[in-house]
Amino acid sequence: MPRVFFITGASSGLGRAYAQEVINRGDFVVATSRKVESLQFTGTSTKNYLPVSLEITDRASIDAALRAAVDAFGRIDVLVNNAGYGLMGIFEELTDDEINREMAVNFFATLHITRAAIQLMRDQTPCGGVIQQITSITGQCGVSMMSLYCASKWAVEGFTESIAQEMNPAWNIKFTCIEPGGFRTNFFNSISIQESKTPAYAHIDPRETAKALEKAQRGDPSKGANAMYELAVMEEPPLRIVLGSDALGHMLAKIEKYGADLKKYGHISTSTDADENEKWK
């Protein structure tokens, strides 16, 4: 039986490539975007494709989109939380509105749609499904001038790792945090870049940093989509995985640094344990 994929943020970038990959593989896709006219794919018909308008920060819109998917195809097998908003700027200068929007789109929206999908996957027959959180290598490795973007992705990572442990194995609901490195999409053309107005931060430039990060992108979106599809159909997908040689390099370097610091300062860590003969009250 064809699987039913529900993909947010499917109008561009990895989301668009992933939706096309699903269609090419013979499965069904519910592709969502704020503007359905921006959703364009080949090989679609009413039998394998449903475009849905979704305002990701609106719970009523989330519920309506999921309902439309179930009404069209009977179930959802793979939820792909791909929609996101990029914000780049010096933390001290970011406004409360900018911070709140970043967390609303990247974290709270993911939280709400994940909760709804868990309930749906648990209750459908047969029960089960895969929830893929498309985070970022920045959900594991901090990047200068992307503090709130990183924070939102780290939040998704911690939230997902926790709720994965709450699932009853009988429900057959799996989670994977997918952490892409730099992929050659329009991400850096669509993010909000706040240029510095504070002389104290003259040593760093958000716009120049964005240009350098864009130039360094190695990832091919179609290859990324292929990898994400393969993860979705695995019997036991990993809880998290990086995509891209750049992301792998960053993560391996971080693990090495973590390991070195744990060994170097381990004596401080273990010094806080209570004495074995001390009674606990």
CSV table of C-alpha atoms in Angstrom, one decimal:
chain,number,residue,atom,x,y,z
A,1,MET,CA,0.0,0.0,0.0
A,2,PRO,CA,1.3,3.5,-0.8
A,3,ARG,CA,2.3,5.6,2.2
A,4,VAL,CA,0.7,8.9,2.9
A,5,PHE,CA,3.2,11.7,3.6
A,6,PHE,CA,2.2,15.1,5.1
A,7,ILE,CA,4.9,17.7,4.5
A,8,THR,CA,4.9,21.2,5.8
A,9,GLY,CA,6.8,24.0,4.0
A,10,ALA,CA,6.6,22.1,0.7
A,11,SER,CA,6.7,25.1,-1.7
A,12,SER,CA,10.5,25.4,-1.8
A,13,GLY,CA,13.9,24.0,-0.8
A,14,LEU,CA,14.1,20.6,0.8
A,15,GLY,CA,10.4,20.4,1.4
A,16,ARG,CA,9.6,20.8,-2.3
A,17,ALA,CA,12.3,18.3,-3.3
A,18,TYR,CA,11.0,15.8,-0.7
A,19,ALA,CA,7.4,16.1,-1.9
A,20,GLN,CA,8.5,15.4,-5.5
A,21,GLU,CA,10.5,12.4,-4.3
A,22,VAL,CA,7.5,11.0,-2.6
A,23,ILE,CA,5.4,11.3,-5.8
A,24,ASN,CA,8.2,9.8,-7.8
A,25,ARG,CA,8.4,6.8,-5.5
A,26,GLY,CA,4.7,6.1,-6.0
A,27,ASP,CA,3.5,7.2,-2.6
A,28,PHE,CA,0.9,9.9,-1.7
A,29,VAL,CA,1.7,13.4,-0.5
A,30,VAL,CA,-0.2,16.1,1.2
A,31,ALA,CA,1.9,19.2,0.5
A,32,THR,CA,1.3,22.3,2.6
A,33,SER,CA,2.2,25.9,2.2
A,34,ARG,CA,0.7,29.3,3.2
A,35,LYS,CA,-0.1,29.8,-0.5
A,36,VAL,CA,-1.3,26.7,-2.3
A,37,GLU,CA,-0.6,28.3,-5.7
A,38,SER,CA,3.2,28.1,-4.8
A,39,LEU,CA,3.0,24.3,-4.8
A,40,GLN,CA,4.1,22.9,-8.1
A,41,PHE,CA,5.0,19.3,-8.8
A,42,THR,CA,5.1,16.8,-11.7
A,43,GLY,CA,3.3,13.5,-12.0
A,44,THR,CA,0.4,14.5,-9.7
A,45,SER,CA,-3.2,13.5,-9.8
A,46,THR,CA,-6.1,13.6,-7.3
A,47,LYS,CA,-5.2,10.1,-6.4
A,48,ASN,CA,-1.7,10.8,-5.2
A,49,TYR,CA,-1.6,14.5,-4.3
A,50,LEU,CA,-3.4,17.0,-2.1
A,51,PRO,CA,-2.3,20.6,-1.9
A,52,VAL,CA,-3.4,22.2,1.4
A,53,SER,CA,-3.2,25.8,2.6
A,54,LEU,CA,-1.6,25.8,6.1
A,55,GLU,CA,-0.8,28.7,8.5
A,56,ILE,CA,1.6,26.8,10.7
A,57,THR,CA,1.2,29.0,13.7
A,58,ASP,CA,-2.7,28.7,13.7
A,59,ARG,CA,-3.9,25.6,15.6
A,60,ALA,CA,-7.3,25.7,13.8
A,61,SER,CA,-5.4,25.7,10.5
A,62,ILE,CA,-3.3,22.7,11.6
A,63,ASP,CA,-6.4,20.8,12.6
A,64,ALA,CA,-8.1,21.6,9.3
A,65,ALA,CA,-5.1,20.5,7.2
A,66,LEU,CA,-4.7,17.2,9.0
A,67,ARG,CA,-8.4,16.6,8.7
A,68,ALA,CA,-8.3,17.3,5.0
A,69,ALA,CA,-5.4,14.8,4.7
A,70,VAL,CA,-7.3,12.0,6.5
A,71,ASP,CA,-10.5,12.8,4.5
A,72,ALA,CA,-8.6,12.4,1.2
A,73,PHE,CA,-6.4,9.4,2.0
A,74,GLY,CA,-7.7,7.8,5.2
A,75,ARG,CA,-4.5,8.1,7.2
A,76,ILE,CA,-1.1,9.8,7.6
A,77,ASP,CA,1.9,7.5,7.7
A,78,VAL,CA,4.7,10.1,7.7
A,79,LEU,CA,4.6,13.6,9.1
A,80,VAL,CA,7.4,15.9,8.0
A,81,ASN,CA,7.8,19.0,10.0
A,82,ASN,CA,9.8,21.0,7.5
A,83,ALA,CA,8.3,24.5,7.6
A,84,GLY,CA,10.5,27.1,9.3
A,85,TYR,CA,11.6,30.7,9.5
A,86,GLY,CA,15.2,31.9,9.5
A,87,LEU,CA,16.3,34.8,11.6
A,88,MET,CA,19.9,36.2,11.6
A,89,GLY,CA,21.2,39.0,13.7
A,90,ILE,CA,23.0,39.9,16.9
A,91,PHE,CA,21.2,38.6,19.9
A,92,GLU,CA,21.4,41.8,21.9
A,93,GLU,CA,19.6,43.7,19.1
A,94,LEU,CA,16.8,41.3,18.3
A,95,THR,CA,13.3,42.6,19.3
A,96,ASP,CA,10.9,40.6,21.4
A,97,ASP,CA,8.6,40.4,18.3
A,98,GLU,CA,11.4,38.8,16.3
A,99,ILE,CA,12.3,36.4,19.0
A,100,ASN,CA,8.7,35.4,19.6
A,101,ARG,CA,8.1,34.9,15.9
A,102,GLU,CA,11.1,32.6,15.5
A,103,MET,CA,10.0,30.4,18.4
A,104,ALA,CA,6.4,30.4,17.3
A,105,VAL,CA,7.2,29.2,13.8
A,106,ASN,CA,10.1,26.9,14.5
A,107,PHE,CA,9.2,25.4,17.9
A,108,PHE,CA,5.6,26.0,19.0
A,109,ALA,CA,4.1,25.2,15.6
A,110,THR,CA,6.1,22.0,15.5
A,111,LEU,CA,5.0,21.1,19.0
A,112,HIS,CA,1.3,21.6,18.2
A,113,ILE,CA,1.3,19.7,14.9
A,114,THR,CA,3.3,16.9,16.5
A,115,ARG,CA,0.8,16.5,19.3
A,116,ALA,CA,-2.1,16.3,16.8
A,117,ALA,CA,-0.2,13.8,14.7
A,118,ILE,CA,0.6,11.5,17.6
A,119,GLN,CA,-3.1,11.3,18.5
A,120,LEU,CA,-4.0,10.6,14.9
A,121,MET,CA,-1.3,8.0,14.4
A,122,ARG,CA,-2.2,6.2,17.6
A,123,ASP,CA,-5.9,6.0,16.8
A,124,GLN,CA,-5.7,5.1,13.1
A,125,THR,CA,-6.0,1.5,11.9
A,126,PRO,CA,-3.4,0.1,11.7
A,127,CYS,CA,-1.8,2.4,14.2
A,128,GLY,CA,1.6,3.9,13.8
A,129,GLY,CA,3.7,6.2,11.7
A,130,VAL,CA,6.9,8.2,11.4
A,131,ILE,CA,7.4,11.8,12.6
A,132,GLN,CA,10.4,13.5,11.0
A,133,GLN,CA,11.5,16.8,12.5
A,134,ILE,CA,13.6,18.7,10.0
A,135,THR,CA,15.8,20.6,12.4
A,136,SER,CA,19.3,21.6,11.3
A,137,ILE,CA,22.9,21.0,12.2
A,138,THR,CA,22.3,24.3,14.1
A,139,GLY,CA,20.1,22.2,16.4
A,140,GLN,CA,23.3,20.6,17.6
A,141,CYS,CA,26.0,23.2,16.9
A,142,GLY,CA,25.6,26.9,17.7
A,143,VAL,CA,26.2,29.4,15.0
A,144,SER,CA,27.2,33.1,15.5
A,145,MET,CA,24.3,35.5,14.8
A,146,MET,CA,21.8,32.7,14.5
A,147,SER,CA,21.2,32.3,18.2
A,148,LEU,CA,17.4,32.2,18.1
A,149,TYR,CA,17.3,30.0,15.1
A,150,CYS,CA,19.6,27.6,16.9
A,151,ALA,CA,17.6,27.9,20.1
A,152,SER,CA,14.4,27.0,18.2
A,153,LYS,CA,16.0,23.9,16.6
A,154,TRP,CA,17.6,22.8,19.9
A,155,ALA,CA,14.2,23.0,21.5
A,156,VAL,CA,12.7,20.7,18.9
A,157,GLU,CA,15.6,18.3,19.4
A,158,GLY,CA,15.1,18.1,23.2
A,159,PHE,CA,11.3,17.9,22.9
A,160,THR,CA,11.5,15.1,20.4
A,161,GLU,CA,14.0,13.1,22.3
A,162,SER,CA,11.8,13.3,25.3
A,163,ILE,CA,8.5,12.4,23.8
A,164,ALA,CA,9.9,9.5,21.8
A,165,GLN,CA,10.5,7.9,25.3
A,166,GLU,CA,6.8,8.4,26.1
A,167,MET,CA,5.4,6.3,23.3
A,168,ASN,CA,4.0,2.9,23.9
A,169,PRO,CA,5.8,0.5,21.6
A,170,ALA,CA,2.4,-0.9,20.6
A,171,TRP,CA,1.6,2.4,19.0
A,172,ASN,CA,4.5,1.9,16.5
A,173,ILE,CA,5.2,5.7,16.3
A,174,LYS,CA,8.8,6.5,15.4
A,175,PHE,CA,10.7,9.8,15.5
A,176,THR,CA,13.7,11.1,13.6
A,177,CYS,CA,15.4,14.5,14.0
A,178,ILE,CA,17.0,15.2,10.6
A,179,GLU,CA,19.8,17.7,10.9
A,180,PRO,CA,20.8,19.1,7.4
A,181,GLY,CA,23.9,21.1,6.9
A,182,GLY,CA,24.0,23.6,4.1
A,183,PHE,CA,21.8,22.7,1.1
A,184,ARG,CA,21.7,24.7,-2.1
A,185,THR,CA,18.2,26.1,-1.6
A,186,ASN,CA,16.9,29.7,-1.4
A,187,PHE,CA,17.1,29.6,2.4
A,188,PHE,CA,19.5,32.6,2.7
A,189,ASN,CA,17.4,34.6,0.3
A,190,SER,CA,14.3,34.1,2.4
A,191,ILE,CA,15.6,34.6,6.0
A,192,SER,CA,15.3,37.8,7.9
A,193,ILE,CA,18.7,39.4,8.4
A,194,GLN,CA,19.0,42.2,11.0
A,195,GLU,CA,22.0,44.3,10.3
A,196,SER,CA,23.9,45.6,13.4
A,197,LYS,CA,23.3,49.1,14.6
A,198,THR,CA,25.6,48.8,17.7
A,199,PRO,CA,29.2,50.0,17.3
A,200,ALA,CA,30.3,47.4,19.9
A,201,TYR,CA,29.5,44.7,17.4
A,202,ALA,CA,31.5,46.2,14.5
A,203,HIS,CA,33.7,43.0,14.5
A,204,ILE,CA,30.9,40.9,13.1
A,205,ASP,CA,28.5,41.4,10.1
A,206,PRO,CA,25.3,39.4,9.8
A,207,ARG,CA,24.9,40.0,6.1
A,208,GLU,CA,28.5,39.1,5.2
A,209,THR,CA,28.3,36.0,7.4
A,210,ALA,CA,25.1,35.0,5.6
A,211,LYS,CA,26.8,35.3,2.2
A,212,ALA,CA,29.7,33.2,3.4
A,213,LEU,CA,27.4,30.5,4.7
A,214,GLU,CA,25.4,30.5,1.5
A,215,LYS,CA,28.6,30.2,-0.6
A,216,ALA,CA,29.8,27.2,1.5
A,217,GLN,CA,26.6,25.1,0.9
A,218,ARG,CA,27.4,21.7,-0.4
A,219,GLY,CA,24.1,19.8,-0.2
A,220,ASP,CA,22.0,18.8,-3.2
A,221,PRO,CA,18.3,19.1,-2.3
A,222,SER,CA,17.3,16.1,-4.5
A,223,LYS,CA,19.9,13.9,-2.8
A,224,GLY,CA,18.7,15.2,0.6
A,225,ALA,CA,15.1,14.3,-0.3
A,226,ASN,CA,16.2,10.8,-1.3
A,227,ALA,CA,17.9,10.3,2.0
A,228,MET,CA,14.9,11.6,4.0
A,229,TYR,CA,12.6,9.2,2.1
A,230,GLU,CA,14.9,6.3,2.9
A,231,LEU,CA,14.8,7.2,6.5
A,232,ALA,CA,11.0,7.4,6.5
A,233,VAL,CA,10.6,3.9,5.2
A,234,MET,CA,13.1,2.2,7.5
A,235,GLU,CA,11.7,-0.3,10.0
A,236,GLU,CA,13.8,1.3,12.8
A,237,PRO,CA,14.9,4.8,11.8
A,238,PRO,CA,17.5,6.6,14.0
A,239,LEU,CA,16.4,9.2,16.5
A,240,ARG,CA,18.6,11.7,14.9
A,241,ILE,CA,20.9,11.9,11.8
A,242,VAL,CA,22.9,14.6,10.1
A,243,LEU,CA,22.7,15.2,6.4
A,244,GLY,CA,25.7,16.4,4.5
A,245,SER,CA,29.4,16.0,4.8
A,246,ASP,CA,29.6,19.5,6.4
A,247,ALA,CA,27.1,18.6,9.0
A,248,LEU,CA,28.9,15.3,9.7
A,249,GLY,CA,32.2,17.1,10.1
A,250,HIS,CA,30.8,19.7,12.5
A,251,MET,CA,29.1,17.0,14.6
A,252,LEU,CA,32.2,14.8,14.8
A,253,ALA,CA,34.3,17.8,15.9
A,254,LYS,CA,31.7,18.7,18.5
A,255,ILE,CA,31.6,15.1,19.9
A,256,GLU,CA,35.4,15.1,20.1
A,257,LYS,CA,35.4,18.4,22.0
A,258,TYR,CA,32.7,17.2,24.3
A,259,GLY,CA,34.6,14.0,25.0
A,260,ALA,CA,37.8,15.9,25.7
A,261,ASP,CA,36.1,18.3,28.1
A,262,LEU,CA,34.3,15.5,29.9
A,263,LYS,CA,37.6,13.8,30.6
A,264,LYS,CA,39.4,17.1,31.5
A,265,TYR,CA,36.8,18.3,34.0
A,266,GLY,CA,35.5,14.9,35.1
A,267,HIS,CA,37.0,15.3,38.5
A,268,ILE,CA,34.8,18.3,39.1
A,269,SER,CA,31.7,16.5,37.8
A,270,THR,CA,32.2,13.5,40.1
A,271,SER,CA,33.2,15.7,43.1
A,272,THR,CA,29.5,16.6,43.7
A,273,ASP,CA,28.3,13.1,44.6
A,274,ALA,CA,27.1,12.5,48.1
A,275,ASP,CA,29.2,10.2,50.3
A,276,GLU,CA,27.9,6.7,50.2
A,277,ASN,CA,27.4,6.5,54.0
A,278,GLU,CA,25.4,9.8,54.0
A,279,LYS,CA,21.7,9.2,54.7
A,280,TRP,CA,19.2,10.7,52.3
A,281,LYS,CA,16.3,12.6,53.9
